[in-house]
Coordinates of C-alpha atoms in Angstrom, one line a residue:
Chain A
M1 CA 46.4 -8.5 -0.5
G2 CA 42.9 -9.7 0.1
I3 CA 40.0 -8.3 -1.9
I4 CA 37.9 -8.7 1.3
K5 CA 39.4 -7.9 4.7
A6 CA 37.3 -8.2 7.8
T7 CA 38.8 -7.4 11.2
N8 CA 37.3 -8.2 14.6
L9 CA 33.7 -8.3 13.3
E10 CA 31.1 -8.5 16.0
K11 CA 27.3 -8.6 15.9
H12 CA 25.1 -8.8 19.0
Y13 CA 21.4 -9.5 19.1
P14 CA 19.0 -9.3 22.0
S15 CA 18.8 -12.7 23.7
P16 CA 15.6 -14.6 22.9
D17 CA 15.2 -15.7 26.6
N18 CA 16.0 -12.4 28.3
S19 CA 15.7 -9.1 26.3
A20 CA 18.0 -7.3 28.7
E21 CA 20.9 -9.5 27.6
T22 CA 22.5 -9.9 24.3
F23 CA 24.3 -12.8 22.6
A24 CA 27.0 -12.6 20.1
A25 CA 25.8 -13.9 16.7
V26 CA 29.2 -13.1 15.3
N27 CA 32.1 -12.9 17.7
K28 CA 35.5 -11.2 16.7
I29 CA 35.8 -12.7 13.3
N30 CA 38.8 -12.1 11.1
L31 CA 38.7 -12.9 7.4
S32 CA 41.0 -12.3 4.5
I33 CA 39.6 -13.4 1.2
R34 CA 41.9 -13.3 -1.9
Q35 CA 41.0 -12.2 -5.4
K36 CA 39.7 -15.0 -7.7
E37 CA 39.3 -17.6 -5.0
I38 CA 36.2 -19.5 -4.0
F39 CA 35.9 -19.1 -0.2
G40 CA 33.4 -21.1 1.8
L41 CA 31.9 -20.3 5.2
L42 CA 31.1 -23.7 6.6
G43 CA 29.0 -24.4 9.7
P44 CA 25.9 -25.8 11.2
N45 CA 22.6 -23.8 11.2
G46 CA 22.7 -20.8 13.5
A47 CA 26.5 -20.6 13.5
G48 CA 26.4 -17.0 12.2
K49 CA 27.3 -17.6 8.6
T50 CA 24.5 -15.5 7.1
T51 CA 25.0 -12.7 9.6
T52 CA 28.7 -12.6 8.7
L53 CA 27.9 -12.6 5.0
E54 CA 25.4 -9.8 5.4
M55 CA 27.8 -7.7 7.3
L56 CA 30.3 -8.1 4.5
E57 CA 27.6 -7.1 2.0
G58 CA 26.6 -4.0 3.9
L59 CA 23.1 -5.4 4.6
T60 CA 23.5 -5.8 8.3
S61 CA 25.0 -3.1 10.4
I62 CA 28.4 -3.9 12.0
D63 CA 28.5 -3.5 15.8
K64 CA 32.2 -3.6 16.1
G65 CA 35.2 -4.2 13.8
N66 CA 35.5 -3.2 10.2
V67 CA 35.2 -4.6 6.6
F68 CA 37.0 -3.4 3.5
I69 CA 35.9 -4.7 0.2
N70 CA 38.3 -3.8 -2.7
E71 CA 39.7 -1.3 -0.2
I72 CA 36.3 0.5 0.3
D73 CA 35.0 0.7 3.9
V74 CA 31.6 -1.0 3.9
T75 CA 30.4 1.1 6.9
K76 CA 31.3 4.4 5.4
Q77 CA 30.5 3.8 1.7
P78 CA 27.9 1.0 1.6
Y79 CA 26.6 2.2 -1.8
E80 CA 30.0 2.1 -3.4
V81 CA 30.5 -1.5 -2.2
K82 CA 27.0 -2.5 -3.4
K83 CA 28.0 -1.4 -6.9
I84 CA 30.8 -4.0 -7.2
I85 CA 29.3 -7.0 -5.5
G86 CA 26.6 -9.4 -6.6
V87 CA 24.4 -11.0 -3.9
Q88 CA 22.2 -14.1 -3.9
L89 CA 20.1 -14.2 -0.7
Q90 CA 19.0 -17.3 1.0
F91 CA 15.4 -16.6 0.3
N92 CA 14.4 -15.0 -2.9
E93 CA 11.1 -13.6 -3.9
Y94 CA 10.3 -11.2 -6.7
F95 CA 7.6 -8.8 -7.7
D96 CA 4.5 -10.6 -9.0
R97 CA 3.6 -10.3 -12.6
L98 CA 7.0 -9.6 -14.0
N99 CA 8.8 -12.2 -16.1
L100 CA 12.5 -13.2 -15.8
S101 CA 13.6 -10.8 -18.6
E102 CA 11.7 -7.9 -17.1
L103 CA 13.1 -8.6 -13.6
L104 CA 16.7 -8.7 -14.9
I105 CA 16.2 -5.4 -16.7
L106 CA 14.7 -3.9 -13.5
F107 CA 17.6 -5.0 -11.4
A108 CA 20.1 -3.8 -14.0
S109 CA 18.4 -0.4 -13.9
L110 CA 19.0 -0.2 -10.2
Y111 CA 22.7 -0.2 -11.0
A112 CA 22.1 2.3 -13.8
T113 CA 23.3 -0.1 -16.3
S114 CA 21.7 -2.1 -19.2
I115 CA 22.0 -5.7 -20.0
D116 CA 21.0 -8.3 -22.5
P117 CA 18.6 -10.5 -20.5
E118 CA 18.8 -13.3 -23.1
S119 CA 22.6 -13.9 -22.9
L120 CA 22.5 -13.6 -19.1
L121 CA 19.8 -16.2 -18.8
A122 CA 21.8 -18.4 -21.3
K123 CA 24.7 -18.2 -18.9
V124 CA 22.6 -19.9 -16.2
N125 CA 20.8 -22.3 -18.6
L126 CA 17.5 -20.5 -18.5
E127 CA 17.4 -19.1 -22.0
D128 CA 14.1 -20.9 -22.8
K129 CA 12.4 -19.4 -19.7
I130 CA 12.8 -15.8 -20.7
K131 CA 9.1 -15.0 -20.5
A132 CA 8.4 -17.3 -17.5
L133 CA 7.3 -15.9 -14.1
P134 CA 9.7 -16.8 -11.2
N135 CA 6.9 -18.7 -9.4
D136 CA 6.7 -21.1 -12.3
L137 CA 10.3 -22.1 -11.9
S138 CA 11.5 -25.2 -10.1
G139 CA 13.8 -25.0 -7.1
G140 CA 17.0 -25.4 -9.1
Q141 CA 15.8 -23.0 -11.8
K142 CA 14.9 -20.4 -9.1
Q143 CA 18.4 -20.7 -7.6
R144 CA 20.0 -20.2 -11.0
F145 CA 17.8 -17.3 -11.7
S146 CA 18.7 -15.6 -8.4
I147 CA 22.4 -16.0 -9.5
A148 CA 21.5 -14.4 -12.8
C149 CA 20.0 -11.5 -10.9
A150 CA 23.2 -11.2 -8.8
L151 CA 25.2 -11.0 -12.1
V152 CA 23.4 -8.0 -13.7
N153 CA 26.1 -5.6 -12.6
N154 CA 29.0 -7.9 -13.6
P155 CA 30.3 -7.9 -10.0
K156 CA 33.9 -8.4 -8.9
I157 CA 32.7 -10.5 -6.0
L158 CA 29.7 -12.8 -5.9
F159 CA 28.1 -13.8 -2.5
L160 CA 26.0 -17.0 -2.4
D161 CA 24.1 -17.8 0.7
E162 CA 23.4 -21.6 0.9
P163 CA 23.0 -21.8 -2.9
T164 CA 22.4 -25.6 -3.1
T165 CA 20.2 -26.1 0.0
G166 CA 17.1 -28.0 -1.0
L167 CA 18.3 -28.9 -4.5
D168 CA 18.4 -32.4 -6.0
P169 CA 21.9 -33.8 -6.9
Q170 CA 21.6 -33.0 -10.6
A171 CA 20.7 -29.3 -9.9
K172 CA 23.4 -29.2 -7.3
R173 CA 26.1 -30.4 -9.6
N174 CA 24.9 -28.0 -12.3
L175 CA 25.1 -25.1 -9.9
W176 CA 28.6 -26.1 -8.8
N177 CA 29.7 -26.1 -12.5
L178 CA 28.1 -22.6 -12.9
A179 CA 30.1 -21.4 -9.9
K180 CA 33.3 -23.0 -11.2
S181 CA 32.9 -21.4 -14.6
L182 CA 32.2 -17.9 -13.2
N183 CA 35.2 -18.3 -11.0
E184 CA 37.3 -19.2 -14.0
E185 CA 36.2 -16.0 -15.7
G186 CA 37.9 -14.2 -12.7
M187 CA 35.1 -13.7 -10.3
T188 CA 35.7 -14.0 -6.5
I189 CA 33.0 -16.1 -4.9
V190 CA 32.1 -16.2 -1.2
L191 CA 29.5 -18.8 -0.2
T192 CA 28.0 -20.3 2.9
T193 CA 27.0 -23.9 3.1
H194 CA 26.5 -26.7 5.5
N195 CA 27.2 -29.3 2.8
M196 CA 30.6 -30.7 3.5
E197 CA 30.9 -32.2 0.0
E198 CA 30.2 -28.8 -1.5
A199 CA 32.9 -27.1 0.5
E200 CA 35.4 -29.8 -0.4
Y201 CA 34.5 -29.9 -4.1
L202 CA 34.1 -26.2 -4.8
C203 CA 36.1 -24.1 -2.3
D204 CA 39.8 -23.1 -2.6
R205 CA 39.7 -22.3 1.1
I206 CA 37.1 -22.7 3.8
A207 CA 36.5 -21.3 7.3
I208 CA 34.5 -23.4 9.7
M209 CA 32.2 -21.4 12.0
D210 CA 30.5 -22.5 15.2
Q211 CA 28.6 -20.3 17.7
G212 CA 29.7 -17.1 16.1
S213 CA 33.4 -17.8 15.9
I214 CA 35.8 -19.2 13.2
I215 CA 37.3 -22.4 14.6
A216 CA 39.4 -23.4 11.7
Q217 CA 40.5 -21.8 8.4
D218 CA 42.5 -23.3 5.5
T219 CA 42.4 -25.3 2.3
P220 CA 40.1 -28.3 2.4
Q221 CA 43.1 -30.6 1.8
Q222 CA 45.1 -29.1 4.7
L223 CA 42.1 -29.3 7.0
I224 CA 41.6 -33.0 6.2
L225 CA 45.3 -33.6 6.9
D226 CA 45.1 -31.7 10.1
Y227 CA 41.9 -32.8 11.6
A228 CA 40.5 -35.9 9.9
P229 CA 41.0 -39.3 11.4
E230 CA 43.0 -41.9 9.5
P231 CA 41.1 -43.2 6.5
P232 CA 40.0 -46.9 6.5
E233 CA 42.4 -49.3 5.0
I234 CA 40.3 -50.2 1.9
P235 CA 38.9 -46.9 0.6
M236 CA 35.4 -46.9 -0.6
Q237 CA 34.9 -46.2 -4.3
G238 CA 32.8 -43.0 -4.4
N239 CA 29.7 -42.6 -2.3
I240 CA 26.0 -43.3 -2.4
E241 CA 25.4 -40.0 -4.3
D242 CA 27.6 -41.2 -7.1
V243 CA 25.5 -44.3 -7.2
F244 CA 22.3 -42.2 -7.3
L245 CA 23.8 -40.1 -10.1
A246 CA 25.0 -43.1 -12.1
L247 CA 21.5 -44.7 -11.9
T248 CA 19.5 -41.5 -12.6
G249 CA 21.8 -39.8 -15.0
H250 CA 23.5 -36.4 -14.9
G251 CA 20.9 -34.6 -16.9
L252 CA 19.0 -31.7 -15.2
R253 CA 15.5 -32.7 -14.2
D254 CA 13.8 -29.3 -14.4
Chain B
M1 CA 13.2 6.3 -13.7
H2 CA 12.9 2.8 -14.9
L3 CA 11.8 1.6 -11.5
A4 CA 8.7 3.8 -11.6
K5 CA 7.8 2.6 -15.1
T6 CA 8.2 -1.0 -13.9
F7 CA 5.9 -0.4 -10.9
I8 CA 3.3 1.0 -13.3
K9 CA 3.5 -2.2 -15.2
I10 CA 3.2 -4.3 -12.1
Y11 CA 0.1 -2.4 -10.9
Y12 CA -1.5 -2.3 -14.3
R13 CA -1.1 -6.1 -14.6
D14 CA -3.0 -6.5 -11.3
R15 CA -6.3 -6.0 -13.1
Q16 CA -8.4 -7.6 -10.3
S17 CA -7.6 -5.1 -7.7
L18 CA -7.8 -2.2 -10.2
A19 CA -11.3 -3.3 -11.1
F20 CA -12.4 -3.7 -7.4
S21 CA -11.0 -0.3 -6.5
L22 CA -13.5 1.2 -9.0
L23 CA -16.4 -0.8 -7.7
F24 CA -17.3 1.3 -4.7
P25 CA -17.3 4.7 -6.5
L26 CA -19.3 3.2 -9.3
I27 CA -22.0 1.9 -6.9
F28 CA -22.0 5.2 -5.1
T29 CA -22.5 7.1 -8.4
L30 CA -25.3 4.8 -9.5
I31 CA -27.1 5.2 -6.2
F32 CA -27.1 9.0 -6.7
L33 CA -28.0 8.6 -10.3
F34 CA -31.2 6.6 -9.5
S35 CA -32.3 8.7 -6.5
G36 CA -31.7 11.8 -8.6
G37 CA -29.8 13.4 -5.7
E38 CA -33.0 14.8 -4.3
P39 CA -34.5 13.9 -0.9
D40 CA -37.6 11.7 -1.0
P41 CA -40.9 13.4 0.1
T42 CA -41.9 12.9 3.7
E43 CA -44.7 10.3 4.1
I44 CA -47.6 11.9 5.9
G45 CA -51.0 10.4 6.9
L46 CA -54.2 12.5 6.9
V47 CA -57.5 11.9 8.6
N48 CA -60.4 14.1 7.6
Q49 CA -63.1 14.0 10.3
S50 CA -65.1 16.9 9.2
E51 CA -65.9 16.3 5.5
N52 CA -67.2 19.9 4.8
D53 CA -66.2 22.0 1.8
L54 CA -63.6 23.9 3.7
S55 CA -61.8 20.8 4.9
L56 CA -61.9 19.2 1.5
K57 CA -60.4 22.3 0.0
F58 CA -57.8 22.2 2.8
V59 CA -56.9 18.6 2.0
E60 CA -56.6 19.4 -1.7
L61 CA -54.1 22.2 -0.9
V62 CA -52.1 20.0 1.4
K63 CA -51.8 17.4 -1.3
E64 CA -50.3 20.0 -3.7
N65 CA -47.3 20.4 -1.4
K66 CA -44.5 18.5 -3.1
A67 CA -42.5 18.1 0.1
F68 CA -45.1 15.6 1.5
A69 CA -46.6 12.4 0.2
I70 CA -50.1 12.3 1.6
S71 CA -52.1 9.1 2.2
E72 CA -55.7 9.5 3.5
G73 CA -57.5 7.0 5.7
D74 CA -59.1 6.4 9.1
E75 CA -57.3 7.3 12.3
V76 CA -56.8 3.8 13.7
E77 CA -55.2 2.4 10.6
L78 CA -52.9 5.4 10.0
R79 CA -51.9 5.5 13.7
G80 CA -50.8 1.9 13.2
Q81 CA -48.7 2.9 10.2
L82 CA -47.2 5.8 12.1
I83 CA -46.1 3.5 15.0
A84 CA -44.8 0.9 12.5
G85 CA -42.6 3.7 11.0
D86 CA -44.2 3.7 7.6
L87 CA -45.5 7.3 8.2
T88 CA -43.4 10.2 9.6
A89 CA -46.4 12.1 10.9
L90 CA -50.2 12.1 11.0
I91 CA -52.5 15.1 10.6
I92 CA -56.0 15.0 12.0
V93 CA -58.5 17.5 10.7
P94 CA -61.1 17.9 13.6
K95 CA -64.9 17.7 13.1
D96 CA -65.4 21.4 14.0
F97 CA -63.2 22.6 11.1
D98 CA -64.7 25.8 9.7
K99 CA -63.9 29.4 9.2
S100 CA -65.7 30.7 12.2
N101 CA -63.0 29.8 14.8
T102 CA -59.4 28.8 15.0
S103 CA -59.4 25.2 14.2
R104 CA -57.0 23.0 16.2
L105 CA -55.3 20.6 13.8
R106 CA -53.7 17.7 15.5
L107 CA -50.2 16.6 14.3
L108 CA -49.2 13.2 15.6
L109 CA -45.5 12.4 15.5
D110 CA -43.2 9.6 16.5
A111 CA -41.1 11.4 19.1
S112 CA -38.3 8.9 18.7
Q113 CA -37.6 10.5 15.3
V114 CA -36.6 13.7 17.1
R115 CA -34.2 14.7 14.4
Q116 CA -37.1 15.4 12.1
V117 CA -39.7 16.8 14.4
D118 CA -38.5 20.5 14.3
A119 CA -38.1 20.4 10.6
I120 CA -41.5 19.0 10.0
K121 CA -43.2 21.4 12.4
D122 CA -41.6 24.3 10.6
S123 CA -42.6 23.2 7.2
F124 CA -46.1 22.5 8.5
D125 CA -46.4 26.0 9.9
S126 CA -45.4 27.6 6.7
M127 CA -47.6 25.3 4.7
L128 CA -50.6 26.2 7.0
L129 CA -49.9 29.9 6.6
S130 CA -50.0 29.7 2.8
I131 CA -53.1 27.5 2.8
E132 CA -54.8 30.0 5.1
R133 CA -54.0 32.9 2.8
E134 CA -55.3 30.9 -0.1
L135 CA -58.5 30.0 1.7
R136 CA -59.1 33.5 3.0
G137 CA -58.0 35.1 -0.3
T138 CA -55.7 37.5 1.4
Q139 CA -52.5 38.8 -0.2
P140 CA -49.3 37.9 1.7
L141 CA -47.6 40.9 3.2
F142 CA -44.1 39.4 2.6
T143 CA -42.7 36.9 0.3
L144 CA -39.2 35.4 0.6
S145 CA -37.4 34.8 -2.6
L146 CA -34.2 32.8 -2.2
E147 CA -31.2 34.2 -4.1
D148 CA -28.0 32.4 -4.0
V149 CA -25.2 34.9 -4.0
K150 CA -23.1 32.5 -6.0
A151 CA -26.0 32.6 -8.5
R152 CA -25.8 29.1 -9.8
P153 CA -27.4 25.8 -8.8
Q154 CA -25.7 24.0 -5.9
R155 CA -26.9 20.6 -4.9
Y156 CA -25.9 18.4 -2.0
I157 CA -24.1 16.1 -4.5
D158 CA -22.0 19.1 -5.7
F159 CA -20.9 19.6 -2.1
L160 CA -20.4 15.9 -1.6
L161 CA -18.5 14.9 -4.7
P162 CA -15.2 16.7 -4.1
G163 CA -15.1 15.3 -0.6
I164 CA -15.8 11.8 -1.8
L165 CA -13.1 12.1 -4.4
A166 CA -10.7 13.3 -1.7
Y167 CA -11.7 10.4 0.6
M168 CA -11.2 7.9 -2.2
L169 CA -7.9 9.4 -3.1
M170 CA -6.8 8.9 0.5
N171 CA -7.9 5.3 0.6
L172 CA -6.5 4.3 -2.7
C173 CA -3.1 5.9 -1.9
I174 CA -2.8 4.5 1.6
A175 CA -3.8 1.0 0.4
G176 CA -1.5 1.5 -2.6
S177 CA 1.7 2.3 -0.7
G178 CA 1.2 1.0 2.8
Y179 CA -0.2 -2.4 2.0
N180 CA 2.4 -2.9 -0.8
L181 CA 5.3 -2.0 1.5
V182 CA 4.3 -4.4 4.2
E183 CA 3.8 -7.2 1.6
Y184 CA 7.1 -6.5 -0.1
R185 CA 9.0 -6.4 3.2
R186 CA 7.4 -9.6 4.5
R187 CA 8.3 -11.5 1.4
G188 CA 11.9 -10.3 1.4
I189 CA 11.5 -8.4 -1.9
L190 CA 12.5 -5.2 -0.3
K191 CA 15.7 -6.8 1.0
R192 CA 16.5 -8.0 -2.5
M193 CA 16.0 -4.5 -3.8
F194 CA 18.3 -3.0 -1.2
V195 CA 21.1 -5.4 -2.1
T196 CA 21.5 -3.1 -5.0
P197 CA 22.8 0.5 -4.6
I198 CA 19.3 2.0 -4.7
K199 CA 18.6 4.6 -2.0
P200 CA 15.4 4.5 0.1
K201 CA 14.5 8.0 -1.1
D202 CA 14.6 6.9 -4.8
F203 CA 12.6 3.8 -4.0
I204 CA 9.9 5.8 -2.3
I205 CA 9.8 8.4 -5.1
S206 CA 9.4 5.6 -7.7
I207 CA 6.5 4.0 -6.0
V208 CA 4.9 7.4 -5.4
L209 CA 5.2 8.3 -9.1
A210 CA 3.8 4.9 -10.2
R211 CA 0.9 4.8 -7.8
M212 CA 0.1 8.4 -8.6
F213 CA -0.2 7.5 -12.3
I214 CA -2.6 4.6 -11.5
V215 CA -4.6 6.7 -9.0
L216 CA -5.0 9.5 -11.5
I217 CA -6.5 7.1 -14.0
Q218 CA -8.8 5.7 -11.4
L219 CA -10.0 9.1 -10.3
S220 CA -10.4 10.2 -13.9
V221 CA -12.8 7.4 -14.6
I222 CA -14.9 8.4 -11.5
L223 CA -14.8 12.1 -12.4
A224 CA -15.8 11.3 -16.0
L225 CA -18.8 9.3 -14.6
A226 CA -19.7 12.1 -12.2
I227 CA -19.6 14.7 -14.9
G228 CA -21.3 12.6 -17.5
L229 CA -24.0 11.0 -15.5
L230 CA -24.6 13.3 -12.5
K231 CA -24.0 16.5 -14.4
I232 CA -21.6 17.8 -11.8
N233 CA -20.3 21.3 -12.5
I234 CA -16.5 21.8 -12.1
I235 CA -16.3 25.5 -12.1
G236 CA -12.6 26.0 -11.5
G237 CA -11.4 23.7 -14.3
L238 CA -10.1 20.2 -14.4
Y239 CA -6.5 21.1 -14.5
S240 CA -6.6 22.7 -11.1
L241 CA -8.6 19.8 -9.8
F242 CA -6.0 17.3 -11.0
G243 CA -3.3 19.5 -9.5
V244 CA -4.9 19.1 -6.1
I245 CA -5.3 15.4 -6.7
V246 CA -1.6 15.0 -7.6
L247 CA -0.5 16.9 -4.5
G248 CA -3.0 14.9 -2.4
A249 CA -1.6 11.7 -3.8
I250 CA 1.9 12.6 -2.7
I251 CA 0.7 13.3 0.8
F252 CA -1.3 10.1 1.2
L253 CA 1.2 7.9 -0.5
C254 CA 3.9 9.1 1.8
I255 CA 1.6 8.7 4.8
G256 CA 0.9 5.2 3.6
F257 CA 4.7 4.5 3.6
F258 CA 4.9 5.8 7.1
L259 CA 2.1 3.6 8.3
G260 CA 3.5 0.7 6.5
S261 CA 6.8 1.1 8.4
F262 CA 5.0 0.3 11.6
A263 CA 3.0 -2.8 10.6
K264 CA 4.5 -6.2 10.7
T265 CA 1.9 -8.0 8.7
Q266 CA -0.9 -7.4 6.2
E267 CA -3.4 -8.1 9.1
A268 CA -1.8 -5.3 11.2
I269 CA -1.7 -2.7 8.5
R270 CA -5.5 -2.7 8.1
P271 CA -6.4 -1.5 11.6
I272 CA -3.5 0.9 11.6
A273 CA -4.7 2.4 8.3
L274 CA -8.3 2.6 9.7
L275 CA -7.1 4.4 12.7
F276 CA -5.8 7.1 10.4
T277 CA -8.6 7.2 7.8
L278 CA -11.8 6.7 9.9
P279 CA -11.4 9.8 12.2
Q280 CA -10.7 11.8 9.1
L281 CA -13.8 10.6 7.3
I282 CA -15.8 12.0 10.2
L283 CA -13.8 15.2 11.0
S284 CA -12.8 16.3 7.5
G285 CA -16.0 17.6 6.3
V286 CA -16.5 15.0 3.6
F287 CA -20.2 14.4 4.3
F288 CA -21.1 17.5 6.3
P289 CA -19.4 20.8 6.8
I290 CA -16.7 21.2 9.4
S291 CA -18.6 24.2 10.8
S292 CA -21.2 21.7 12.2
L293 CA -18.6 20.2 14.5
P294 CA -18.0 21.4 18.1
A295 CA -16.1 24.7 18.0
L296 CA -13.3 23.3 20.1
I297 CA -12.1 20.8 17.5
Q298 CA -12.8 22.8 14.4
P299 CA -9.3 24.3 14.1
F300 CA -7.9 20.8 14.5
A301 CA -10.3 19.3 12.0
Q302 CA -9.5 22.0 9.4
A303 CA -5.8 21.2 9.5
L304 CA -6.2 17.5 8.8
P305 CA -4.7 16.4 5.5
L306 CA -8.0 15.1 4.2
S307 CA -9.7 18.4 5.2
V308 CA -7.2 20.6 3.3
I309 CA -7.4 18.4 0.2
A310 CA -11.2 18.1 0.3
S311 CA -11.9 21.7 0.9
S312 CA -9.4 22.7 -1.7
M313 CA -11.1 20.5 -4.2
R314 CA -14.4 21.9 -3.2
D315 CA -13.1 25.4 -3.7
I316 CA -12.1 24.6 -7.2
A317 CA -15.1 22.5 -8.2
N318 CA -17.8 24.7 -6.6
D319 CA -16.3 28.2 -6.4
G320 CA -13.7 28.3 -9.1
I321 CA -10.9 29.4 -6.8
P322 CA -7.6 28.6 -8.5
L323 CA -5.2 26.1 -7.0
F324 CA -2.3 28.5 -6.5
T325 CA -4.1 30.9 -4.2
L326 CA -2.2 31.6 -1.1
N327 CA -4.9 30.5 1.3
F328 CA -5.1 28.3 4.3
N329 CA -5.8 25.1 2.3
F330 CA -2.8 25.6 -0.1
I331 CA -0.4 26.3 2.7
G332 CA -1.8 23.3 4.5
I333 CA -1.2 21.1 1.5
L334 CA 2.4 22.2 1.2
A335 CA 3.0 21.7 4.9
W336 CA 1.5 18.2 4.7
I337 CA 3.7 17.3 1.6
F338 CA 6.7 18.3 3.6
I339 CA 5.7 16.5 6.8
S340 CA 4.6 13.3 5.0
F341 CA 7.7 13.0 2.8
F342 CA 9.9 13.6 5.8
V343 CA 8.3 10.9 8.0
A344 CA 8.1 8.5 5.0
T345 CA 11.8 8.6 4.4
K346 CA 12.8 9.0 8.0
F347 CA 10.9 5.8 9.3
F348 CA 11.3 3.8 6.1
N349 CA 12.9 0.4 6.9
W350 CA 13.3 -2.4 4.4
Q351 CA 14.6 -4.9 6.9
K352 CA 12.3 -5.0 9.9
V353 CA 9.6 -2.9 11.3
A354 CA 10.3 0.3 13.2
S355 CA 9.8 0.1 16.9

């Protein structure tokens, strides 16, 4: 039984060329995401990944179809769903003049719960930034902080929207490790990405989206067996990123 | 409400805008302080062409009148000053000025200053009358002694201050909620907030509470200055006055939210807010009474939110009418609270702008 079940999801937006017409940003999508798996929505920009994710989260209204999260109907009880999910948005900005600790306490208060900001920040390797302002953080630190914000309610499901876009390889690897360890603690993770390597390394199962539809859905290994062309006879040892990391080291740069 | 407390912290840390929001009222207070709140005497030129005892006595008596500042000189020079606008009027005492006949004083005016002509002519007539009595030594048949039925001093500043406070309350509140809302939405902060299970109503209430707290502090500073430096009398007590300020803050903060729901950018919210505040500045009796407006729009003007708040504050400050009097203003305030909270929550949108 999936913890997330989406049936025939549709979302239409007015066409940018002709306002009388609409186009389907998301077209009849079916998803069943199992408890404790890392599920990836893979696709090029504009494929409908973020729209799909936001419909699952109850942030964008659903035109047709339905979504059940932990057997709660997102359309009927959005507030109940929001209580058990953690969301990292693609773009994150916070109130000015509040430091990380104050922001975490603020977000926790919106769930009517209290947290220890220090241990939460330690979880994402930001314990020494407890009094820093979000704008003083580097890109990788900002992403890790936004994950910390998504964890304040100890969610059952964590949604990550392009968590590693714009990060350097060190920060990216670090974030993958964070996602892995959260997953090992029992958290279901749904993420979007257009990074193939990320999908392959991190996800238990992936769905490939294009033009609002899911065109393939399986484990990365099975998808490779099904669709990938024959590998070259002498396989390459690693890739250029491994070279980059070997030369510059694995330590975080921010 | 932790959220409300956090907003207070955010606003309090924004010292720069707090300081600037106090600047205008401070300047305003200082201007009134230095001018003493009294009108300046009217500048009048005087040409004495007769130089006899009677005319000299006349000139002396004219100079005693405190409403006019008299400068003597020859006609050509003073005419020049009148045309240049340095003088408001010019009196010419003719050569044949004596007791035997009715002397014709000439009063030269700049007709482009029409607004003042009637007032000056009236005060001249009464001045001439009293000078005549003095010169002829006759007892006046009537005297007019002004008795204010409210039996206490009332200056223009006493009328003005409650209106100014109300106007500032409106501006601070609309800037406080409307501008914030647009900024938070544009930066995606609102979206991040509504990922959590917070309801729009609770969010609005939090910001209203936090802003109200800040606005109360700001207005307290101004009120303290007004009472301390300008010696303003608040007859009805400060608690009632603050009661109206609190209710007014709710109205204008909610209206700020409503306006913020229609503006896409910070650039757009300014003209939208002005569209709401400027007509009220003119129509709501802040600077001059509503009764001086055309009769047709008076009922409309009286029902504006700024009008009910300003006149309610004036009632308390000047007449000592308690807040919870079931009168037009109080009912108006309650109605506006209901309307503004309704439209604020109804049109509130954290994602995109309404229509």
